[in-house]
Short mmCIF file of C-alpha atoms in Angstrom, two decimals:
data_model
loop_
_atom_site.label_atom_id
_atom_site.label_comp_id
_atom_site.label_asym_id
_atom_site.label_seq_id
_atom_site.Cartn_x
_atom_site.Cartn_y
_atom_site.Cartn_z
CA MET A 1 23.47 19.69 -8.48
CA PHE A 2 19.91 18.89 -9.48
CA LYS A 3 17.25 20.41 -7.20
CA ALA A 4 13.62 19.33 -6.92
CA ASN A 5 10.95 22.04 -6.95
CA LYS A 6 9.43 22.19 -3.46
CA GLN A 7 6.51 24.37 -4.52
CA ARG A 8 5.61 22.00 -7.34
CA ILE A 9 5.76 19.07 -4.93
CA GLN A 10 3.46 20.85 -2.48
CA THR A 11 1.00 21.77 -5.23
CA HIS A 12 0.71 18.14 -6.31
CA ILE A 13 0.16 16.88 -2.75
CA GLU A 14 -2.46 19.53 -2.01
CA SER A 15 -4.21 18.99 -5.34
CA LEU A 16 -4.55 15.23 -4.79
CA ALA A 17 -5.77 15.84 -1.23
CA ARG A 18 -8.82 17.65 -2.62
CA PHE A 19 -10.10 14.42 -4.13
CA THR A 20 -11.71 13.06 -0.98
CA ALA A 21 -15.14 11.79 0.05
CA THR A 22 -14.69 13.42 3.48
CA PRO A 23 -13.72 17.09 2.99
CA GLY A 24 -12.45 18.57 6.23
CA HIS A 25 -12.03 15.12 7.75
CA GLY A 26 -8.99 13.77 5.97
CA THR A 27 -8.51 11.89 2.74
CA THR A 28 -11.00 9.16 1.88
CA ARG A 29 -10.26 7.95 -1.64
CA LEU A 30 -11.31 4.36 -2.21
CA SER A 31 -10.41 2.53 -5.40
CA TYR A 32 -12.88 2.87 -8.31
CA SER A 33 -14.79 5.65 -6.52
CA LYS A 34 -15.61 9.06 -7.97
CA GLU A 35 -12.71 10.43 -5.92
CA ASP A 36 -10.44 7.84 -7.54
CA GLU A 37 -11.74 8.94 -10.94
CA SER A 38 -10.98 12.60 -10.21
CA ALA A 39 -7.50 11.80 -8.89
CA ARG A 40 -6.64 9.62 -11.88
CA HIS A 41 -7.74 12.37 -14.25
CA TYR A 42 -5.37 14.76 -12.47
CA ILE A 43 -2.47 12.28 -12.48
CA LYS A 44 -2.90 11.44 -16.16
CA GLN A 45 -3.04 15.10 -17.12
CA GLU A 46 0.11 15.88 -15.15
CA MET A 47 1.85 12.96 -16.86
CA ARG A 48 0.82 14.31 -20.27
CA ASN A 49 2.11 17.75 -19.27
CA LEU A 50 5.51 16.08 -18.83
CA SER A 51 5.31 14.52 -22.32
CA LEU A 52 4.95 11.03 -20.88
CA VAL A 53 3.04 8.41 -22.85
CA VAL A 54 0.06 7.63 -20.62
CA ARG A 55 -1.84 4.38 -20.33
CA GLU A 56 -3.98 2.52 -17.83
CA ASP A 57 -3.67 -1.22 -17.53
CA ALA A 58 -6.66 -3.57 -17.48
CA VAL A 59 -7.27 -3.04 -13.75
CA GLY A 60 -6.66 0.70 -13.46
CA ASN A 61 -3.00 1.17 -12.56
CA ILE A 62 -1.73 4.31 -14.31
CA TYR A 63 1.56 4.48 -16.21
CA GLY A 64 3.42 7.42 -17.71
CA ARG A 65 6.37 6.34 -19.88
CA LEU A 66 9.46 8.16 -21.07
CA GLU A 67 11.12 6.14 -23.82
CA GLY A 68 14.82 5.40 -23.58
CA LEU A 69 17.59 5.31 -26.14
CA LEU A 70 17.64 1.51 -26.04
CA LYS A 71 14.82 -0.46 -27.64
CA ASN A 72 13.25 -3.70 -26.45
CA VAL A 73 14.79 -3.41 -22.98
CA PRO A 74 13.15 -3.47 -19.52
CA ALA A 75 11.94 -0.24 -17.92
CA VAL A 76 12.78 1.35 -14.60
CA ILE A 77 9.58 2.11 -12.66
CA ILE A 78 9.09 4.68 -9.90
CA GLY A 79 5.87 5.42 -8.02
CA SER A 80 3.43 4.31 -5.35
CA HIS A 81 -0.33 4.15 -4.73
CA PHE A 82 -3.00 6.85 -4.79
CA ASP A 83 -5.83 5.24 -2.80
CA SER A 84 -6.28 5.92 0.91
CA VAL A 85 -7.69 4.55 4.11
CA PRO A 86 -10.94 6.15 5.33
CA ASN A 87 -10.19 9.57 6.85
CA GLY A 88 -6.49 9.20 6.16
CA GLY A 89 -3.77 11.72 5.40
CA SER A 90 -2.44 13.47 2.33
CA PHE A 91 1.00 11.84 2.13
CA ASP A 92 0.53 8.06 2.45
CA GLY A 93 0.88 6.92 -1.16
CA PRO A 94 0.66 10.29 -2.94
CA ALA A 95 4.15 11.20 -1.68
CA GLY A 96 5.48 8.36 -3.84
CA VAL A 97 3.29 9.20 -6.84
CA VAL A 98 4.40 12.82 -6.65
CA THR A 99 8.00 11.61 -6.42
CA GLY A 100 7.55 9.92 -9.79
CA LEU A 101 6.01 13.04 -11.31
CA GLU A 102 8.80 15.25 -9.95
CA VAL A 103 11.53 12.89 -11.16
CA ALA A 104 9.99 13.00 -14.65
CA ALA A 105 9.78 16.80 -14.42
CA LEU A 106 13.48 16.99 -13.55
CA PHE A 107 14.35 14.77 -16.50
CA GLN A 108 12.45 17.21 -18.71
CA GLU A 109 13.88 20.38 -17.12
CA TYR A 110 17.49 19.24 -17.19
CA GLY A 111 17.29 17.67 -20.63
CA LEU A 112 18.07 14.14 -19.51
CA LYS A 113 17.51 11.17 -21.79
CA PRO A 114 17.41 7.70 -20.22
CA ARG A 115 19.04 4.73 -21.91
CA TYR A 116 16.47 2.45 -20.28
CA PRO A 117 12.81 3.57 -20.37
CA LEU A 118 11.47 5.36 -17.31
CA GLU A 119 7.91 4.70 -16.15
CA VAL A 120 6.00 6.59 -13.47
CA ILE A 121 3.28 4.48 -11.87
CA ALA A 122 0.24 5.32 -9.72
CA MET A 123 -1.33 2.16 -8.29
CA ILE A 124 -4.76 1.30 -6.96
CA GLU A 125 -5.99 -0.40 -3.76
CA GLU A 126 -2.73 -0.67 -1.84
CA GLU A 127 -4.56 -0.05 1.42
CA GLY A 128 -7.21 -2.72 0.88
CA SER A 129 -9.76 -0.35 2.40
CA ARG A 130 -12.50 -1.15 -0.07
CA PHE A 131 -12.17 -4.84 -0.93
CA GLY A 132 -9.94 -6.21 1.85
CA GLY A 133 -6.44 -7.58 1.42
CA GLY A 134 -3.86 -4.91 0.64
CA VAL A 135 -1.40 -4.21 -2.20
CA LEU A 136 -4.00 -5.35 -4.73
CA GLY A 137 -2.75 -3.17 -7.58
CA SER A 138 0.80 -4.48 -7.37
CA ARG A 139 -0.36 -8.05 -6.76
CA MET A 140 -2.28 -7.87 -10.04
CA ILE A 141 0.86 -6.57 -11.74
CA ALA A 142 2.79 -9.53 -10.31
CA GLY A 143 0.19 -12.06 -11.49
CA GLN A 144 -0.89 -13.02 -7.98
CA ILE A 145 -4.61 -12.30 -8.50
CA THR A 146 -7.10 -14.07 -10.78
CA PRO A 147 -10.36 -12.88 -12.35
CA THR A 148 -12.17 -15.21 -9.95
CA ASP A 149 -10.53 -13.43 -7.01
CA LEU A 150 -11.83 -10.10 -8.28
CA HIS A 151 -15.38 -11.45 -8.52
CA GLU A 152 -15.15 -12.84 -4.99
CA MET A 153 -13.70 -9.69 -3.37
CA LYS A 154 -16.58 -7.55 -2.14
CA ASP A 155 -16.88 -4.15 -0.51
CA SER A 156 -19.16 -3.25 2.41
CA THR A 157 -22.15 -2.87 0.04
CA GLY A 158 -21.63 -6.29 -1.52
CA GLN A 159 -20.28 -4.97 -4.81
CA SER A 160 -17.43 -7.04 -6.21
CA ALA A 161 -14.10 -5.60 -7.29
CA ALA A 162 -14.82 -6.87 -10.80
CA ASP A 163 -18.12 -4.98 -10.98
CA ALA A 164 -16.59 -1.79 -9.56
CA MET A 165 -13.83 -2.00 -12.17
CA ALA A 166 -16.33 -2.50 -14.96
CA LYS A 167 -18.19 0.68 -14.01
CA MET A 168 -14.95 2.60 -14.67
CA GLY A 169 -14.26 0.84 -17.94
CA PHE A 170 -11.79 -1.77 -16.72
CA ASN A 171 -12.15 -5.51 -17.25
CA ALA A 172 -11.29 -8.17 -14.68
CA ALA A 173 -11.20 -10.79 -17.43
CA ASP A 174 -8.22 -8.99 -18.98
CA ILE A 175 -6.16 -9.03 -15.79
CA GLY A 176 -3.47 -11.07 -17.52
CA SER A 177 -2.54 -8.09 -19.67
CA ALA A 178 -1.56 -6.15 -16.52
CA LEU A 179 1.23 -8.64 -15.79
CA ARG A 180 4.79 -7.33 -15.56
CA THR A 181 7.88 -9.51 -15.23
CA ALA A 182 11.66 -9.22 -14.94
CA SER A 183 11.81 -9.27 -18.73
CA ASP A 184 10.18 -5.84 -18.94
CA VAL A 185 10.95 -4.30 -15.52
CA LYS A 186 14.62 -3.60 -14.78
CA ALA A 187 13.99 -2.11 -11.33
CA PHE A 188 11.33 -0.52 -9.13
CA LEU A 189 11.86 2.35 -6.69
CA GLU A 190 9.28 3.61 -4.21
CA LEU A 191 9.39 6.57 -1.84
CA HIS A 192 7.02 6.44 1.11
CA ILE A 193 6.49 8.25 4.36
CA GLU A 194 7.90 6.30 7.31
CA GLN A 195 4.60 6.17 9.24
CA GLY A 196 6.65 5.88 12.42
CA PRO A 197 8.79 8.11 14.67
CA LEU A 198 12.35 6.85 14.19
CA LEU A 199 13.63 9.23 11.52
CA GLU A 200 12.19 12.31 13.20
CA GLU A 201 13.46 11.33 16.65
CA ALA A 202 16.97 10.76 15.27
CA ALA A 203 16.86 13.96 13.16
CA GLN A 204 17.63 11.93 10.04
CA ASP A 205 16.60 12.84 6.52
CA VAL A 206 15.83 9.47 4.96
CA GLY A 207 15.60 5.78 5.72
CA ILE A 208 17.04 3.14 3.40
CA VAL A 209 14.81 0.10 3.80
CA GLN A 210 16.63 -3.22 4.00
CA SER A 211 13.56 -5.42 4.34
CA ILE A 212 9.80 -5.36 4.85
CA VAL A 213 8.16 -7.47 7.53
CA GLY A 214 5.95 -10.35 6.58
CA MET A 215 2.26 -9.73 7.03
CA THR A 216 -1.00 -11.57 6.89
CA GLU A 217 -4.60 -10.49 7.13
CA ILE A 218 -7.37 -12.93 7.90
CA ARG A 219 -11.11 -12.54 8.31
CA ILE A 220 -12.81 -14.51 11.07
CA THR A 221 -16.56 -15.03 10.80
CA VAL A 222 -18.58 -16.11 13.83
CA ARG A 223 -22.10 -17.38 13.20
CA GLY A 224 -24.80 -17.77 15.81
CA LYS A 225 -28.57 -17.32 15.96
CA SER A 226 -30.64 -14.14 16.15
CA GLY A 227 -33.32 -13.69 18.75
CA HIS A 228 -35.34 -11.07 20.59
CA ALA A 229 -33.19 -9.25 23.17
CA GLY A 230 -36.01 -9.24 25.71
CA THR A 231 -37.73 -12.60 25.30
CA THR A 232 -34.82 -14.99 24.65
CA PRO A 233 -33.51 -16.53 27.90
CA MET A 234 -29.78 -16.11 28.56
CA LYS A 235 -29.34 -19.84 28.89
CA GLY A 236 -29.16 -21.42 25.47
CA ARG A 237 -28.48 -18.24 23.51
CA ALA A 238 -26.16 -18.52 20.50
CA ASP A 239 -24.84 -14.95 20.65
CA ALA A 240 -22.24 -14.47 17.92
CA LEU A 241 -20.82 -11.32 19.52
CA VAL A 242 -20.26 -12.95 22.91
CA ALA A 243 -18.49 -15.82 21.14
CA ALA A 244 -16.37 -13.38 19.13
CA VAL A 245 -15.32 -11.51 22.27
CA SER A 246 -14.12 -14.76 23.81
CA ILE A 247 -11.51 -14.85 21.02
CA LEU A 248 -10.85 -11.13 20.71
CA LYS A 249 -9.80 -10.74 24.33
CA GLU A 250 -7.16 -13.47 23.95
CA LEU A 251 -5.52 -12.18 20.77
CA PRO A 252 -3.02 -9.66 22.22
CA GLY A 253 -1.56 -12.33 24.46
CA LEU A 254 -0.70 -14.49 21.46
CA VAL A 255 2.09 -12.12 20.36
CA LEU A 256 3.46 -10.87 23.68
CA GLY A 257 5.59 -13.95 24.28
CA GLU A 258 7.30 -13.91 20.89
CA SER A 259 10.96 -12.83 20.88
CA ASP A 260 10.94 -11.00 17.54
CA MET A 261 8.26 -8.53 18.68
CA PRO A 262 5.44 -9.22 16.20
CA VAL A 263 2.34 -7.04 16.25
CA LEU A 264 -1.34 -7.95 15.92
CA THR A 265 -4.27 -5.67 15.19
CA VAL A 266 -8.02 -6.18 14.95
CA GLY A 267 -8.92 -3.28 12.68
CA LYS A 268 -12.39 -4.03 11.37
CA LEU A 269 -15.43 -5.50 13.11
CA ASN A 270 -18.96 -5.90 11.75
CA VAL A 271 -21.91 -7.05 13.85
CA LEU A 272 -25.11 -8.32 12.19
CA PRO A 273 -27.94 -7.54 12.12
CA ASN A 274 -26.61 -4.63 14.20
CA GLY A 275 -29.85 -3.90 16.00
CA ALA A 276 -29.93 -2.67 19.59
CA ASN A 277 -32.67 -5.14 20.55
CA VAL A 278 -31.52 -8.12 18.46
CA ILE A 279 -29.10 -10.87 19.49
CA PRO A 280 -26.25 -10.81 16.92
CA ASN A 281 -26.26 -13.78 14.55
CA GLN A 282 -22.98 -12.97 12.78
CA VAL A 283 -19.76 -11.15 13.56
CA ASP A 284 -16.90 -10.60 11.10
CA PHE A 285 -13.55 -9.20 12.15
CA THR A 286 -10.11 -8.90 10.59
CA VAL A 287 -6.80 -9.79 12.20
CA ASP A 288 -3.58 -8.22 10.89
CA ILE A 289 -0.32 -9.92 11.95
CA ARG A 290 3.18 -8.64 11.14
CA SER A 291 6.64 -10.00 11.88
CA ALA A 292 10.10 -10.12 10.37
CA ASN A 293 9.99 -13.89 10.91
CA ASN A 294 7.78 -15.99 8.67
CA GLY A 295 7.67 -18.81 11.22
CA THR A 296 6.31 -16.45 13.86
CA ILE A 297 3.40 -15.43 11.64
CA ARG A 298 2.51 -19.05 10.90
CA ARG A 299 2.74 -19.94 14.57
CA ILE A 300 0.38 -17.11 15.59
CA LEU A 301 -2.06 -18.07 12.84
CA GLY A 302 -2.11 -21.60 14.22
CA LYS A 303 -2.85 -20.30 17.71
CA ILE A 304 -5.74 -18.18 16.42
CA LYS A 305 -7.29 -21.14 14.63
CA GLN A 306 -6.97 -23.19 17.80
CA LEU A 307 -8.69 -20.44 19.79
CA ALA A 308 -11.58 -20.52 17.32
CA ALA A 309 -11.82 -24.30 17.51
CA ASP A 310 -11.88 -24.19 21.32
CA ALA A 311 -14.64 -21.54 21.30
CA ILE A 312 -17.12 -23.65 19.33
CA MET A 313 -20.30 -24.31 21.30
CA PRO A 314 -23.88 -25.32 20.51
CA GLY A 315 -25.27 -22.95 17.88
CA ILE A 316 -21.91 -21.21 17.32
CA SER A 317 -19.54 -21.83 14.40
CA PHE A 318 -16.34 -20.16 13.22
CA SER A 319 -14.68 -19.85 9.83
CA THR A 320 -11.45 -18.15 8.76
CA GLU A 321 -10.47 -16.67 5.40
CA GLU A 322 -6.95 -15.58 4.44
CA LEU A 323 -7.20 -12.19 2.72
CA LEU A 324 -3.48 -11.57 2.35
CA TYR A 325 -0.25 -13.40 3.05
CA ALA A 326 3.14 -11.88 2.27
CA GLU A 327 6.41 -13.30 3.54
CA PRO A 328 9.22 -11.01 4.79
CA VAL A 329 10.94 -9.47 1.78
CA GLY A 330 14.45 -8.10 1.35
CA MET A 331 15.16 -5.06 -0.80
CA SER A 332 17.86 -5.15 -3.48
CA THR A 333 21.33 -4.77 -1.96
CA THR A 334 22.49 -3.19 -5.21
CA ILE A 335 19.87 -0.45 -4.99
CA GLN A 336 20.56 -0.01 -1.27
CA SER A 337 24.20 0.65 -2.13
CA LEU A 338 23.20 3.22 -4.76
CA LEU A 339 20.90 4.96 -2.28
CA ILE A 340 23.57 5.08 0.43
CA GLY A 341 26.15 6.44 -2.02
CA ASN A 342 23.72 9.12 -3.15
CA CYS A 343 22.91 10.05 0.46
CA GLU A 344 26.61 10.70 0.98
CA LYS A 345 26.79 12.68 -2.27
CA LEU A 346 23.80 14.84 -1.26
CA GLY A 347 24.81 15.17 2.38
CA LEU A 348 21.68 13.44 3.66
CA ARG A 349 21.56 11.99 7.16
CA HIS A 350 20.35 8.42 6.71
CA ARG A 351 19.83 5.11 8.43
CA LYS A 352 19.09 1.56 7.39
CA MET A 353 15.62 0.39 8.43
CA VAL A 354 13.18 -2.50 8.51
CA SER A 355 9.67 -1.54 7.44
CA GLY A 356 6.89 -2.62 9.77
CA ALA A 357 4.28 -1.67 7.17
CA GLY A 358 3.55 -3.45 3.92
CA HIS A 359 4.18 -1.60 0.67
CA ASP A 360 3.86 -2.20 -3.05
CA ALA A 361 7.65 -2.51 -3.07
CA MET A 362 7.42 -5.90 -1.37
CA ILE A 363 5.36 -7.24 -4.28
CA PHE A 364 7.67 -5.83 -6.94
CA ALA A 365 10.60 -7.42 -5.09
CA SER A 366 9.16 -10.82 -5.99
CA PHE A 367 10.21 -10.33 -9.62
CA THR A 368 12.66 -7.41 -9.95
CA ASP A 369 15.33 -5.40 -8.13
CA THR A 370 13.49 -3.09 -5.75
CA GLY A 371 14.36 -0.18 -3.49
CA LEU A 372 12.35 1.67 -0.84
CA ILE A 373 13.06 5.13 0.60
CA PHE A 374 11.43 6.48 3.76
CA VAL A 375 11.02 10.16 4.62
CA PRO A 376 10.13 11.37 8.14
CA SER A 377 6.58 11.43 9.47
CA LYS A 378 5.80 14.18 11.97
CA ASP A 379 5.26 12.59 15.39
CA GLY A 380 5.24 9.20 13.64
CA ILE A 381 1.56 9.66 12.80
CA SER A 382 -0.15 8.13 9.76
CA HIS A 383 -3.58 6.90 8.62
CA THR A 384 -5.17 10.01 10.14
CA PRO A 385 -5.94 13.54 8.90
CA GLU A 386 -3.04 14.79 11.07
CA GLU A 387 -0.51 12.82 9.00
CA TRP A 388 2.24 15.20 7.89
CA THR A 389 5.67 15.25 6.27
CA ASP A 390 7.56 18.51 5.96
CA TYR A 391 7.86 19.50 2.30
CA ALA A 392 11.57 20.23 2.69
CA GLN A 393 12.05 16.65 3.94
CA LEU A 394 9.99 15.27 1.08
CA GLN A 395 12.09 17.33 -1.33
CA LYS A 396 15.28 15.73 0.02
CA GLY A 397 13.82 12.25 -0.42
CA ILE A 398 12.77 13.05 -3.97
CA GLU A 399 16.24 14.34 -4.82
CA LEU A 400 17.67 11.06 -3.53
CA ALA A 401 15.17 9.14 -5.67
CA PHE A 402 16.05 11.26 -8.71
CA GLU A 403 19.80 10.66 -8.41
CA THR A 404 19.15 6.93 -8.08
CA ILE A 405 16.76 6.81 -11.03
CA VAL A 406 19.36 8.61 -13.16
CA GLN A 407 21.77 5.78 -12.33
CA LEU A 408 19.25 2.98 -12.87
CA THR A 409 18.13 4.35 -16.24
CA GLU A 410 21.71 5.33 -17.17
CA ALA A 411 20.39 8.75 -18.15
CA LYS A 412 22.58 11.32 -19.92
CA GLU A 413 22.14 14.95 -20.92
CA LYS A 414 20.72 15.25 -24.43
CA SER A 415 23.53 17.56 -25.51
CA SER A 416 26.77 18.73 -24.01
CA ASN A 417 25.59 22.33 -23.67
CA GLN A 418 22.61 21.45 -21.46
#
């Protein structure tokens, strides 16, 4: 039976974790940053060490390709993202990238030759931490983003995604060349940490994801009027922060009455001009909504917009911008069956799951057969420096991914004596 190399897996995870803007305080690796550049250099070199043909697409997604016996046929892709949230952990994203590297290493070690090409992918900006709106790398692959979008997306300094790309040698105008379709992608498989407690609590090795919840992220901007904190009378103030709070305090109640248990999070809030003695004239905040039911998401969005309309007062205005909208997505039943069969073959304790987090897999599922494997997260913790997955558990997940990739690529040993 094929065995993944636990020490090699650990070395990759620890090596990628060093590329952070916040040493000692978790992983902070934003897309198109110097940390991104260092990580991509490492990933590309490791791909070359495995004799993969390496390329970067027009927007910075990294591919390492192992040609198959068949020509002019679609490839099987495995991988995940390598960006992070600010002060995040070492496993969210890199666990899936390392899975791809280890699968390719096992192909090399055991002398396997795929009939269909195998591609390992490392994607950018899944988290949306720099430019807002997640799964950007895979959305560009799926043709869901335009050059105009990339010029309009801005980070906290005002730099556009297009400009940040250009500084690293990528070109937003060529985004069309990053497009992948069913004609050249046979299947996509992603391994990811669960980011929740269910697998650990049930002492199970892996989760086989059946579907991913729908999710939306909107930005609400409240505009008012600045004034001196000491000389402007309370009556007649147009305080943008006070107006924003009138909405913020009502948001949790919008989801509590829904039967399918949606969740809502306000994760980012900016107050301008952000002076202790200045009345705020603008507040921006994001609202993240997730549900397995598309109708629920739309209903909550409608309620939020009504809250904003009701909160309008003299000198105060509201605007909303949709940063991301993804409907609930089912994973391929064919790949689920392969995964379950391989769990039984490997003796892995497994369960079927619904993912409450968005992943690149949900974008790939819009155009090709897609599978998603979860491995346990210690204490269910993620998006924090304390994020952890035991390397033995990650090894089991990678071995499951490997067996499934062998089937999807229809790989065979190069010679009978190997």
